[in-house]
Coordinates of C-alpha atoms and ligand atoms in Angstrom, one line a residue:
M129 CA 90.5 -87.8 229.9
P130 CA 91.9 -90.6 232.1
K131 CA 94.9 -89.6 234.2
L132 CA 98.0 -91.2 233.0
T133 CA 101.0 -91.9 235.2
T134 CA 104.3 -92.2 233.6
R135 CA 106.0 -95.5 234.3
Y136 CA 109.8 -95.6 234.8
T137 CA 111.7 -98.7 233.9
N138 CA 115.0 -100.0 235.4
Q139 CA 116.8 -98.8 232.3
S140 CA 115.4 -95.3 232.2
L141 CA 116.1 -94.8 235.8
A142 CA 119.7 -96.0 235.3
E143 CA 120.1 -93.5 232.4
T144 CA 118.8 -90.7 234.6
F145 CA 121.3 -91.5 237.4
R146 CA 124.1 -91.7 234.9
L147 CA 123.2 -88.3 233.5
I148 CA 123.2 -86.9 237.0
A149 CA 126.6 -88.4 237.7
D150 CA 128.0 -86.8 234.5
L151 CA 126.6 -83.4 235.3
L152 CA 127.9 -83.5 238.8
E153 CA 131.3 -84.4 237.6
I154 CA 131.4 -81.6 235.1
K155 CA 130.2 -79.3 237.8
G156 CA 133.3 -80.4 239.8
E157 CA 131.3 -82.1 242.6
V158 CA 133.3 -84.4 245.0
I159 CA 133.9 -87.8 243.4
Y160 CA 132.2 -89.9 246.0
K161 CA 128.8 -88.3 245.2
T162 CA 129.1 -89.0 241.5
L163 CA 130.3 -92.6 242.3
A164 CA 127.1 -93.1 244.4
Y165 CA 124.9 -92.3 241.4
R166 CA 126.9 -94.5 239.1
K167 CA 126.8 -97.4 241.6
A168 CA 123.0 -97.0 241.8
A169 CA 122.7 -96.9 238.0
D170 CA 124.7 -100.2 237.7
S171 CA 122.6 -101.7 240.4
L172 CA 119.4 -100.8 238.5
T173 CA 120.9 -102.1 235.2
N174 CA 121.7 -105.4 236.8
L175 CA 118.5 -105.8 238.8
G176 CA 116.6 -108.8 237.7
R177 CA 113.2 -107.4 239.0
D178 CA 111.0 -104.5 238.0
I179 CA 112.0 -101.5 240.2
N180 CA 108.4 -100.5 240.5
E181 CA 107.7 -103.8 242.4
V182 CA 110.7 -103.2 244.7
A183 CA 109.4 -99.7 245.4
K184 CA 106.0 -101.0 246.2
E185 CA 107.4 -103.5 248.7
G186 CA 109.3 -100.6 250.3
T187 CA 112.7 -102.4 250.0
L188 CA 114.6 -100.0 247.8
T189 CA 117.3 -99.4 250.3
E190 CA 118.1 -103.2 250.3
L191 CA 119.4 -102.9 246.8
P192 CA 123.2 -102.7 246.5
G193 CA 124.3 -99.1 246.0
V194 CA 121.0 -97.6 247.0
G195 CA 121.0 -95.6 250.3
K196 CA 118.4 -93.4 251.8
A197 CA 119.0 -90.4 249.5
I198 CA 119.0 -92.4 246.3
A199 CA 115.9 -94.4 247.4
E200 CA 114.1 -91.1 247.9
K201 CA 115.0 -90.0 244.4
I202 CA 113.9 -93.3 242.9
S203 CA 110.6 -92.9 244.8
E204 CA 110.1 -89.4 243.6
L205 CA 110.7 -90.3 240.0
L206 CA 108.5 -93.3 240.2
T207 CA 105.6 -91.5 241.8
T208 CA 105.8 -88.0 240.3
G209 CA 107.7 -88.7 237.1
K210 CA 110.0 -85.8 237.9
L211 CA 113.0 -85.1 240.0
D212 CA 113.4 -81.8 241.6
F213 CA 117.1 -82.3 242.2
L214 CA 117.8 -83.0 238.4
N215 CA 115.7 -80.0 237.4
K216 CA 117.7 -77.7 239.6
L217 CA 121.0 -79.3 238.5
A218 CA 120.1 -78.8 234.9
E219 CA 119.5 -75.1 235.5
E220 CA 123.1 -74.9 236.8
V221 CA 124.8 -77.2 234.3
P222 CA 123.5 -77.3 230.7
L223 CA 122.4 -80.9 229.8
S224 CA 124.1 -80.7 226.5
L225 CA 127.5 -80.7 228.2
A226 CA 126.9 -84.4 228.9
D227 CA 127.1 -85.0 225.1
L228 CA 130.8 -83.8 225.1
L229 CA 131.7 -86.8 227.3
Q230 CA 131.0 -89.1 224.3
I231 CA 134.1 -87.7 222.6
Q232 CA 136.9 -90.2 223.0
G233 CA 139.5 -89.1 225.5
L234 CA 137.5 -86.2 226.8
G235 CA 136.6 -86.4 230.5
P236 CA 134.4 -84.3 232.8
K237 CA 137.3 -82.2 234.2
K238 CA 138.2 -80.9 230.7
V239 CA 134.5 -80.4 229.8
G240 CA 134.0 -78.4 233.0
L241 CA 137.1 -76.3 232.2
F242 CA 135.8 -75.5 228.7
W243 CA 132.4 -74.6 230.1
R244 CA 133.7 -72.3 232.8
E245 CA 136.5 -70.7 230.9
L246 CA 135.0 -70.4 227.4
S247 CA 131.3 -70.9 228.0
I248 CA 131.3 -73.9 225.7
T249 CA 128.0 -75.8 226.2
N250 CA 127.7 -78.0 223.2
L251 CA 129.5 -79.9 220.4
D252 CA 129.2 -77.2 217.8
E253 CA 130.8 -74.6 220.1
L254 CA 133.5 -77.0 221.1
K255 CA 134.3 -77.7 217.5
T256 CA 134.5 -74.0 216.6
S257 CA 136.8 -73.3 219.6
A258 CA 139.1 -76.1 218.6
E259 CA 139.2 -75.1 215.0
T260 CA 140.0 -71.5 215.9
G261 CA 142.8 -72.4 218.3
K262 CA 141.0 -71.1 221.4
L263 CA 141.4 -74.3 223.5
R264 CA 145.2 -74.4 223.4
H265 CA 145.7 -71.5 225.8
L266 CA 143.8 -73.3 228.6
P267 CA 145.8 -75.1 231.3
G268 CA 146.9 -78.6 230.3
M269 CA 145.9 -78.0 226.7
G270 CA 147.9 -77.5 223.5
A271 CA 147.6 -77.7 219.7
K272 CA 147.9 -81.5 219.8
S273 CA 145.0 -81.8 222.2
E274 CA 142.9 -79.6 219.9
E275 CA 143.7 -81.9 217.1
K276 CA 142.7 -84.9 219.2
I277 CA 139.4 -83.3 220.1
L278 CA 138.6 -82.5 216.4
A279 CA 139.4 -86.1 215.5
G280 CA 137.1 -87.3 218.3
I281 CA 134.3 -85.1 217.1
A282 CA 134.7 -86.5 213.6
A283 CA 134.7 -90.1 214.9
L284 CA 131.5 -89.3 216.9
A285 CA 129.8 -87.9 213.8
R286 CA 130.7 -91.0 211.8
R287 CA 129.2 -93.2 214.6
S288 CA 126.3 -91.1 215.6
G289 CA 123.1 -91.0 213.6
R290 CA 122.8 -94.8 213.7
T291 CA 122.4 -96.9 216.8
P292 CA 123.3 -100.6 217.0
L293 CA 120.2 -102.8 217.1
G294 CA 121.6 -104.5 220.2
I295 CA 121.2 -101.1 222.1
A296 CA 118.0 -99.9 220.4
W297 CA 116.1 -103.2 220.6
P298 CA 116.0 -103.7 224.4
F299 CA 115.3 -100.0 225.0
A300 CA 112.4 -100.2 222.5
Q301 CA 111.0 -103.3 224.3
D302 CA 110.9 -101.3 227.5
L303 CA 109.1 -98.5 225.8
L304 CA 106.6 -100.8 224.2
A305 CA 105.9 -102.6 227.5
W306 CA 105.2 -99.2 229.1
L307 CA 103.0 -98.1 226.2
R308 CA 100.9 -101.2 226.6
T309 CA 100.1 -100.3 230.2
L310 CA 98.6 -96.9 229.3
P311 CA 94.8 -96.7 229.5
G312 CA 93.2 -96.9 226.1
V313 CA 96.2 -98.4 224.3
T314 CA 95.1 -101.7 222.7
A315 CA 98.4 -102.5 220.9
A316 CA 101.9 -101.2 220.6
E317 CA 104.5 -102.4 218.1
A318 CA 107.9 -101.4 216.8
A319 CA 108.0 -100.2 213.3
G320 CA 110.7 -98.8 210.9
S321 CA 114.1 -100.3 210.6
L322 CA 113.8 -101.5 214.2
R323 CA 111.0 -104.0 213.2
R324 CA 112.9 -104.9 210.1
M325 CA 115.8 -105.7 212.4
R326 CA 118.5 -103.8 210.5
D327 CA 121.8 -104.1 212.3
T328 CA 121.7 -100.4 213.1
V329 CA 118.8 -98.0 213.3
G330 CA 118.6 -94.3 212.6
D331 CA 115.7 -93.8 215.1
L332 CA 113.0 -95.7 216.8
D333 CA 109.6 -95.8 215.1
I334 CA 107.0 -96.9 217.6
L335 CA 103.3 -97.4 216.8
A336 CA 100.4 -97.6 219.3
A337 CA 96.7 -98.3 218.7
A338 CA 94.2 -96.2 220.7
E339 CA 90.9 -94.5 219.9
D340 CA 92.0 -91.3 221.7
S341 CA 95.5 -90.5 220.7
E342 CA 96.1 -87.3 222.6
P343 CA 96.5 -88.7 226.2
V344 CA 99.0 -91.3 224.8
M345 CA 101.0 -88.5 223.1
Q346 CA 100.9 -86.4 226.2
A347 CA 102.2 -89.3 228.3
F348 CA 104.9 -90.0 225.8
V349 CA 106.4 -86.5 225.6
E350 CA 106.1 -86.2 229.4
R351 CA 108.2 -89.2 230.1
P352 CA 110.9 -88.1 232.4
D353 CA 113.7 -89.6 230.3
V354 CA 112.7 -87.4 227.4
I355 CA 115.2 -84.6 227.2
E356 CA 113.8 -82.8 224.1
I357 CA 110.5 -82.7 222.4
I358 CA 111.2 -82.4 218.7
G359 CA 107.6 -82.5 217.6
H360 CA 104.3 -83.0 219.3
G361 CA 101.2 -83.5 217.3
P362 CA 97.9 -85.3 217.7
T363 CA 98.9 -88.5 216.0
K364 CA 102.7 -88.2 215.7
S365 CA 105.3 -87.0 218.1
S366 CA 109.1 -87.1 218.1
V367 CA 111.4 -86.9 221.0
E368 CA 115.0 -87.4 222.1
F369 CA 115.7 -89.5 225.1
A370 CA 118.5 -89.1 227.7
N371 CA 120.4 -91.9 226.1
R372 CA 120.4 -89.8 222.9
L373 CA 118.1 -92.1 221.0
H374 CA 115.5 -90.4 218.9
A375 CA 112.0 -91.9 218.8
Q376 CA 108.8 -91.1 217.0
L377 CA 105.5 -92.4 218.2
W378 CA 102.5 -92.7 215.9
V379 CA 99.1 -93.3 217.3
H380 CA 96.2 -94.6 215.2
P381 CA 92.8 -96.0 215.9
P382 CA 92.7 -99.9 216.3
A383 CA 90.6 -100.3 213.2
R384 CA 93.3 -98.6 211.1
F385 CA 96.3 -100.2 212.9
G386 CA 97.1 -102.5 210.0
T387 CA 97.7 -99.8 207.3
A388 CA 99.5 -97.7 209.9
L389 CA 101.9 -100.4 210.9
Q390 CA 102.5 -101.4 207.4
Y391 CA 103.3 -97.8 206.4
A392 CA 105.5 -97.1 209.4
T393 CA 107.5 -100.4 209.0
G394 CA 108.7 -99.5 205.6
S395 CA 111.1 -99.7 204.0
K396 CA 110.4 -96.8 201.9
D397 CA 111.2 -98.8 198.7
H398 CA 109.0 -101.7 199.8
N399 CA 106.2 -99.3 200.3
V400 CA 106.7 -97.7 196.9
R401 CA 106.2 -101.2 195.4
L402 CA 103.1 -101.8 197.4
R403 CA 101.6 -98.5 196.4
E404 CA 102.2 -99.3 192.7
L405 CA 100.5 -102.6 193.1
A406 CA 97.6 -100.9 194.9
L407 CA 97.2 -98.4 192.1
N408 CA 97.0 -101.1 189.6
L409 CA 94.2 -102.7 191.6
G410 CA 92.3 -99.4 191.8
Y411 CA 93.4 -98.4 195.4
S412 CA 95.5 -95.6 196.8
L413 CA 97.4 -96.9 199.8
S414 CA 98.1 -94.7 202.8
E415 CA 98.9 -95.0 206.4
H416 CA 95.1 -94.5 207.1
A417 CA 93.5 -96.8 204.6
L418 CA 93.2 -98.3 201.2
K419 CA 91.0 -95.8 199.3
R420 CA 89.2 -97.0 196.2
T421 CA 90.2 -94.6 193.4
N422 CA 86.8 -94.7 191.6
D423 CA 84.5 -93.7 194.5
E424 CA 86.9 -92.6 197.2
S425 CA 85.4 -95.2 199.6
E426 CA 87.7 -96.6 202.2
L427 CA 88.8 -100.1 203.1
T428 CA 90.3 -100.0 206.6
C429 CA 92.5 -102.7 207.9
A430 CA 93.1 -103.6 211.6
T431 CA 95.9 -106.0 210.7
E432 CA 98.7 -106.0 208.3
E433 CA 97.5 -109.4 207.0
E434 CA 94.4 -107.6 205.7
V435 CA 96.5 -105.0 203.9
Y436 CA 98.6 -107.6 202.1
A437 CA 95.5 -109.7 201.4
A438 CA 93.7 -106.8 199.8
L439 CA 96.7 -106.5 197.4
G440 CA 96.5 -110.2 196.7
L441 CA 99.6 -111.0 198.7
P442 CA 100.5 -113.2 201.6
W443 CA 101.8 -111.3 204.6
V444 CA 105.5 -110.5 204.1
A445 CA 107.8 -110.8 207.1
P446 CA 109.2 -107.3 208.1
E447 CA 112.8 -108.5 207.8
L448 CA 112.2 -109.1 204.1
R449 CA 110.7 -105.6 203.4
E450 CA 113.7 -104.0 201.7
D451 CA 112.6 -104.2 198.1
R452 CA 115.0 -107.1 197.4
G453 CA 112.5 -109.1 195.4
E454 CA 110.1 -109.9 198.2
V455 CA 107.0 -108.3 196.6
Q456 CA 107.6 -110.2 193.4
A457 CA 108.2 -113.5 195.4
A458 CA 105.0 -112.8 197.4
K459 CA 103.1 -112.4 194.2
A460 CA 104.5 -115.6 192.8
G461 CA 103.9 -117.5 196.0
T462 CA 107.6 -118.2 196.4
L463 CA 108.4 -116.5 199.7
P464 CA 110.9 -118.6 201.7
T465 CA 109.8 -120.3 205.0
L466 CA 112.1 -118.2 207.1
I467 CA 114.1 -119.6 210.0
T468 CA 112.8 -118.8 213.5
V469 CA 114.5 -118.8 216.9
N470 CA 112.8 -122.1 217.8
D471 CA 114.6 -123.8 214.9
R472 CA 118.0 -123.5 216.6
L473 CA 119.0 -126.8 218.2
A474 CA 122.8 -126.4 218.6
E475 CA 125.5 -123.9 219.5
L476 CA 128.7 -124.5 217.6
H477 CA 130.8 -121.6 218.9
C478 CA 131.1 -120.6 222.5
H479 CA 133.7 -120.1 225.2
S480 CA 134.3 -121.4 228.7
N481 CA 136.5 -120.1 231.5
W482 CA 139.3 -122.2 230.0
S483 CA 139.9 -119.1 227.8
D484 CA 138.1 -115.8 228.2
G485 CA 134.6 -117.1 229.0
K486 CA 133.0 -116.3 232.4
A487 CA 131.4 -119.7 233.1
T488 CA 132.6 -123.3 233.5
I489 CA 132.0 -125.9 230.8
R490 CA 129.4 -127.5 233.0
E491 CA 127.5 -124.2 233.4
M492 CA 127.7 -123.5 229.6
A493 CA 126.4 -127.0 228.7
A494 CA 123.7 -126.9 231.4
G495 CA 122.6 -123.4 230.2
A496 CA 122.4 -124.6 226.7
A497 CA 120.4 -127.7 227.6
Q498 CA 118.1 -125.5 229.6
R499 CA 117.4 -123.5 226.5
G500 CA 116.5 -126.7 224.6
L501 CA 119.7 -127.1 222.7
K502 CA 120.7 -130.7 221.9
L503 CA 124.4 -130.0 221.1
I504 CA 127.1 -127.6 222.1
V505 CA 130.6 -127.1 220.9
I506 CA 133.0 -125.6 223.4
S507 CA 135.4 -123.6 221.2
D508 CA 137.8 -121.8 223.4
H509 CA 140.5 -119.5 221.9
S510 CA 143.8 -121.0 220.6
Q511 CA 147.3 -120.4 222.0
S512 CA 148.4 -117.2 220.2
L513 CA 145.5 -115.2 221.5
G514 CA 147.2 -114.3 224.7
I515 CA 144.8 -111.5 225.8
A516 CA 141.9 -114.1 225.7
N517 CA 143.9 -116.7 227.6
G518 CA 144.2 -119.0 224.6
L519 CA 144.8 -122.7 225.3
S520 CA 148.2 -124.2 224.7
V521 CA 148.2 -127.7 223.1
E522 CA 148.7 -129.2 226.6
R523 CA 145.8 -127.4 228.1
L524 CA 143.6 -128.2 225.1
Q525 CA 144.3 -131.9 225.8
Q526 CA 143.5 -131.5 229.5
Q527 CA 140.2 -129.8 228.5
R528 CA 139.1 -132.9 226.8
A529 CA 139.0 -134.8 230.1
E530 CA 136.7 -132.1 231.6
I531 CA 134.4 -132.2 228.7
D532 CA 134.1 -136.0 229.0
A533 CA 133.4 -135.7 232.7
V534 CA 130.6 -133.1 232.1
Q535 CA 129.2 -135.2 229.3
A536 CA 129.1 -138.2 231.7
E537 CA 127.4 -136.1 234.3
L538 CA 124.8 -134.5 232.1
G539 CA 124.1 -137.7 230.2
N540 CA 121.6 -137.6 227.3
S541 CA 120.3 -134.1 227.9
I542 CA 122.9 -132.5 225.6
R543 CA 125.8 -133.6 223.4
I544 CA 129.0 -131.8 224.2
L545 CA 131.8 -131.5 221.6
Q546 CA 135.3 -130.2 221.9
G547 CA 136.1 -127.5 219.4
S548 CA 138.4 -124.6 219.2
E549 CA 138.2 -121.1 217.8
V550 CA 141.6 -121.2 216.1
E551 CA 143.4 -118.0 215.2
I552 CA 144.1 -117.5 211.5
K553 CA 147.5 -116.0 211.9
A554 CA 148.7 -113.0 209.9
D555 CA 150.4 -115.3 207.4
G556 CA 147.3 -117.4 206.9
T557 CA 148.5 -120.4 208.8
L558 CA 146.5 -121.7 211.7
D559 CA 147.4 -121.5 215.4
Y560 CA 147.6 -125.3 216.0
P561 CA 149.5 -127.9 214.0
D562 CA 147.4 -130.2 211.8
D563 CA 147.7 -133.2 214.1
V564 CA 146.2 -131.2 217.0
L565 CA 143.4 -129.9 214.8
A566 CA 142.6 -133.4 213.6
E567 CA 141.9 -134.4 217.2
L568 CA 139.2 -131.8 217.7
D569 CA 135.5 -132.5 217.0
L570 CA 135.0 -129.2 215.3
V571 CA 137.2 -126.3 214.2
V572 CA 136.1 -122.7 214.0
A573 CA 138.8 -120.5 212.3
S574 CA 138.6 -116.8 212.9
L575 CA 140.5 -113.6 212.2
H576 CA 141.0 -111.4 215.2
T577 CA 144.3 -109.7 214.4
S578 CA 145.9 -107.7 211.5
L579 CA 142.5 -107.0 210.1
G580 CA 143.9 -103.9 208.4
Q581 CA 145.9 -106.0 205.9
P582 CA 145.6 -104.9 202.2
R583 CA 142.7 -106.5 200.3
Q584 CA 144.6 -109.1 198.4
Q585 CA 146.6 -110.2 201.4
V586 CA 143.7 -110.5 203.8
T587 CA 141.6 -112.3 201.3
Q588 CA 144.3 -114.8 200.5
R589 CA 144.8 -115.3 204.3
L590 CA 141.1 -116.1 204.8
I591 CA 141.1 -118.4 201.8
S592 CA 144.1 -120.3 203.1
A593 CA 142.0 -121.1 206.2
I594 CA 139.0 -122.0 204.1
Q595 CA 141.1 -124.5 202.2
N596 CA 142.5 -126.1 205.3
P597 CA 140.7 -129.4 205.4
H598 CA 140.5 -129.4 209.2
V599 CA 138.5 -126.2 209.3
D600 CA 134.7 -126.6 209.6
I601 CA 133.4 -123.1 210.1
I602 CA 134.8 -119.7 209.5
G603 CA 133.8 -117.5 212.5
H604 CA 132.6 -113.9 212.0
P605 CA 134.2 -113.8 208.6
T606 CA 134.8 -110.1 208.1
G607 CA 135.7 -109.2 211.7
R608 CA 133.6 -106.1 211.7
M609 CA 132.4 -104.4 214.9
I610 CA 129.3 -102.4 215.0
P611 CA 129.4 -99.4 215.1
D612 CA 133.1 -98.7 215.3
R613 CA 135.1 -101.0 213.0
E614 CA 134.5 -102.0 209.4
G615 CA 135.5 -105.5 208.7
A616 CA 138.6 -106.6 206.7
D617 CA 138.7 -105.4 203.1
L618 CA 137.8 -108.8 201.7
D619 CA 137.1 -109.8 198.1
M620 CA 133.9 -111.5 199.1
D621 CA 133.4 -113.1 195.7
A622 CA 136.7 -114.9 196.0
V623 CA 135.9 -115.9 199.6
L624 CA 132.5 -117.3 198.7
A625 CA 133.9 -119.2 195.7
A626 CA 136.6 -120.8 197.9
A627 CA 133.9 -121.7 200.5
V628 CA 131.8 -123.4 197.9
K629 CA 134.8 -125.5 196.8
S630 CA 135.9 -126.6 200.2
G631 CA 132.4 -127.2 201.7
V632 CA 133.3 -125.1 204.8
A633 CA 130.4 -123.4 206.6
L634 CA 130.3 -119.6 207.2
E635 CA 129.1 -118.1 210.4
I636 CA 126.5 -115.5 211.1
N637 CA 127.8 -114.4 214.4
A638 CA 124.7 -113.5 216.4
H639 CA 126.4 -111.0 218.8
P640 CA 124.7 -107.7 218.1
S641 CA 128.1 -105.9 217.8
R642 CA 129.1 -108.4 215.1
L643 CA 126.2 -109.7 213.0
D644 CA 128.9 -111.0 210.7
L645 CA 128.2 -112.3 208.0
N646 CA 125.7 -109.5 207.4
D647 CA 122.4 -110.0 205.7
I648 CA 123.7 -109.3 202.2
Y649 CA 126.6 -111.7 202.3
A650 CA 124.7 -114.3 204.1
R651 CA 122.1 -114.3 201.4
R652 CA 124.7 -114.7 198.7
A653 CA 126.3 -117.5 200.6
A654 CA 123.0 -119.3 201.1
E655 CA 122.2 -118.9 197.4
L656 CA 125.5 -120.5 196.6
G657 CA 124.6 -123.5 198.8
I658 CA 127.2 -122.7 201.4
P659 CA 126.1 -124.1 204.8
L660 CA 125.6 -121.3 207.4
S661 CA 126.1 -121.5 211.1
I662 CA 124.5 -119.1 213.5
N663 CA 126.3 -118.9 216.8
T664 CA 126.1 -116.6 219.7
D665 CA 129.9 -116.8 220.6
A666 CA 128.6 -116.9 224.2
H667 CA 131.0 -116.1 226.9
A668 CA 128.3 -116.9 229.6
P669 CA 125.1 -118.9 229.4
Q670 CA 122.8 -115.8 229.2
H671 CA 124.5 -114.9 225.9
F672 CA 122.8 -117.9 224.3
D673 CA 119.7 -115.6 224.3
L674 CA 121.4 -113.2 221.8
I675 CA 120.5 -115.8 219.1
S676 CA 117.5 -113.7 218.2
F677 CA 119.8 -111.1 216.6
G678 CA 121.6 -113.7 214.5
I679 CA 118.3 -115.3 213.5
A680 CA 117.0 -111.9 212.5
T681 CA 120.0 -111.3 210.3
A682 CA 119.4 -114.7 208.7
R683 CA 115.8 -113.9 208.1
R684 CA 116.9 -110.7 206.4
A685 CA 119.0 -112.9 204.2
W686 CA 116.0 -115.1 203.2
V687 CA 117.5 -118.1 205.0
T688 CA 115.5 -121.2 205.8
P689 CA 116.3 -123.6 208.6
E690 CA 117.6 -126.3 206.3
Q691 CA 120.4 -124.0 205.3
V692 CA 121.7 -123.6 208.8
I693 CA 123.7 -126.4 210.5
N694 CA 122.5 -125.3 214.0
C695 CA 118.9 -126.3 213.0
W696 CA 119.9 -129.8 212.0
D697 CA 119.4 -132.7 214.4
V698 CA 122.4 -134.2 216.2
D699 CA 122.8 -137.1 213.8
K700 CA 122.8 -134.9 210.8
I701 CA 125.4 -132.6 212.3
M702 CA 127.6 -135.5 213.3
G703 CA 127.2 -137.0 209.9
W704 CA 128.3 -133.7 208.3
L705 CA 131.4 -133.5 210.5
E706 CA 132.2 -137.1 209.8
N707 CA 132.1 -136.5 206.1
R708 CA 134.4 -133.6 206.4
R709 CA 136.8 -135.8 208.5
R710 CA 136.7 -138.5 205.8
D711 CA 137.7 -136.0 203.1
V712 CA 140.8 -134.9 205.0
Ligands
DGT296 P1 116.2 -95.6 209.8 O1 115.4 -94.9 210.8 O2 117.2 -94.7 209.0 O3 117.0 -96.8 210.3 O4 115.2 -96.2 208.6 P2 113.7 -96.4 208.6 O5 113.4 -97.4 207.6 O6 113.2 -96.6 210.0 O7 113.2 -95.0 208.1 P3 112.5 -93.7 208.8 O8 112.8 -93.7 210.2 O9 113.0 -92.6 208.0 O10 111.0 -93.9 208.4 C1 110.2 -94.8 209.2 C2 109.2 -95.5 208.3 O11 108.3 -94.5 207.7 C3 109.9 -96.1 207.0 O12 110.4 -97.3 207.3 C4 108.7 -96.0 206.1 C5 108.0 -94.8 206.4 N1 108.3 -93.7 205.6 C6 109.2 -92.7 205.8 N2 109.3 -91.9 204.8 C7 108.5 -92.4 203.8 C8 108.1 -92.0 202.5 O13 108.6 -91.0 202.0 N3 107.2 -92.8 201.9 C9 106.7 -93.9 202.4 N4 105.9 -94.6 201.8 N5 107.0 -94.3 203.6 C10 107.9 -93.5 204.3
CA297 CA1 113.5 -95.3 211.8
ZN298 ZN1 134.5 -116.6 219.8

């Protein structure tokens, strides 16, 4: 059996240091020690290079926030996969105490107090103590604080269970990259809801191809960022990581990777359809093979394409596999040609440092051009959004001069338009007068405030904006935030009907904490012929790369590039805008 060394990534190291900091704080250690670990964690998170390379060069102590002591701990983790210091600390302070810090408003001092005074070590025990009035007698506590803790636990329970794709995806990419470095592993892919790009995932399903599964399994469960091994078998293991994500790894021989990946990708309902189809063709379909029902002989598939082909189908993109008509469409040969990241040519909603963005107009435009975009709309916030430094009419007019200057400087490389993300105020009116809106090249109208209005009121409010002839795009239409806030209680049928009538475009905001419209509404909008606009809402150039989450949502909505304004060429976009201006 080859010797496997576990490979730490920047992210998993950072998580480990954050865990250490939490435990030290709960223990009551002096603050500067915990700060040192947090600083090191931040430094690792923001490091643009692989920490393993830095360690090899012997330049760890040159990293910000990394002194001799931390550098030694990094080296120990990287070379042995273990950290003696953490193991000893965990014997003193139960690891499960770190979970309690996730409760809103509960800090390490209180957690330490509960632990020392009442021997509370986990969420269940805390909940019972709060319910039975045991916390209120502790110093600084009362009946009110017990209530708050119970509300916090309930909120956590609502939130937990599912992780936003924006958190799960990068973590899984790290994990996959690591798996691919293991000896004997010929392929590693995401599966489950993660591969289908659902906006949240219950857990990570990861698949690896290897002839000999056991050493891969062993390396997986021994990863130092694994805090609990939930199951450990020869072909499937399940673990919990320090960041609380659960993952299962399935390992199959390369010759059977196709059926395995197909099975593990799901969804369950999609798989039920395929199994029915297989039975009709005289096969039973499992994760191991297609087995002929007459003679029990096996058809093994190394790729998913072979699985679908054996069933007489073209390969179906994972984002479609929700049993929403994709198997029927595949059979009929009518699957859509889905939009891809490379189809995006324009960004129609982003911010500069004129409002709450972090970069100048020039940096935003150059960053967009660098990524191959042909057109960018700078759409800073409007005047009433004070917390986002919204632009007064006067500043909006001044901004035009800067946009013109940057356009002159960058020349033909990219077209820069002046837009605005205009507040739809609580009464449904817009935040600039019509004559100011008329001067703008493009208007995005968004809800940010009073999202809790009753259904009829908030629906009518959004429809007023849709009907305003100056509005071109409705930004993140429902205002939801993943995972904490449901969107406004909109009557979506009425909203979509109004959009059809006015010709306004609806946004799929690509930020992973929004993905708004979601896949379901985006699909209905597209079916109704409403133009879609996929934007990153970037506040810095690197946010343009979040587009993949918006594109994934559009793919889950069966969207083709023609249906998305951002995929049109500059002339077509300008023509669309001109037409809308003419109709005013
Ligand atoms: P999640 O984790 O809740 O976001 O959703 P999934 O879709 O990742 O579901 P999960 O993690 O329970 O299962 C992973 C995959 O395993 C799923 O997409 C398909 C497959 N699978 C799980 N249970 C069954 C089953 O009962 N039948 C079939 N055919 N496949 C299953
Ligand atoms: Ca899953
Ligand atoms: Zn915005």
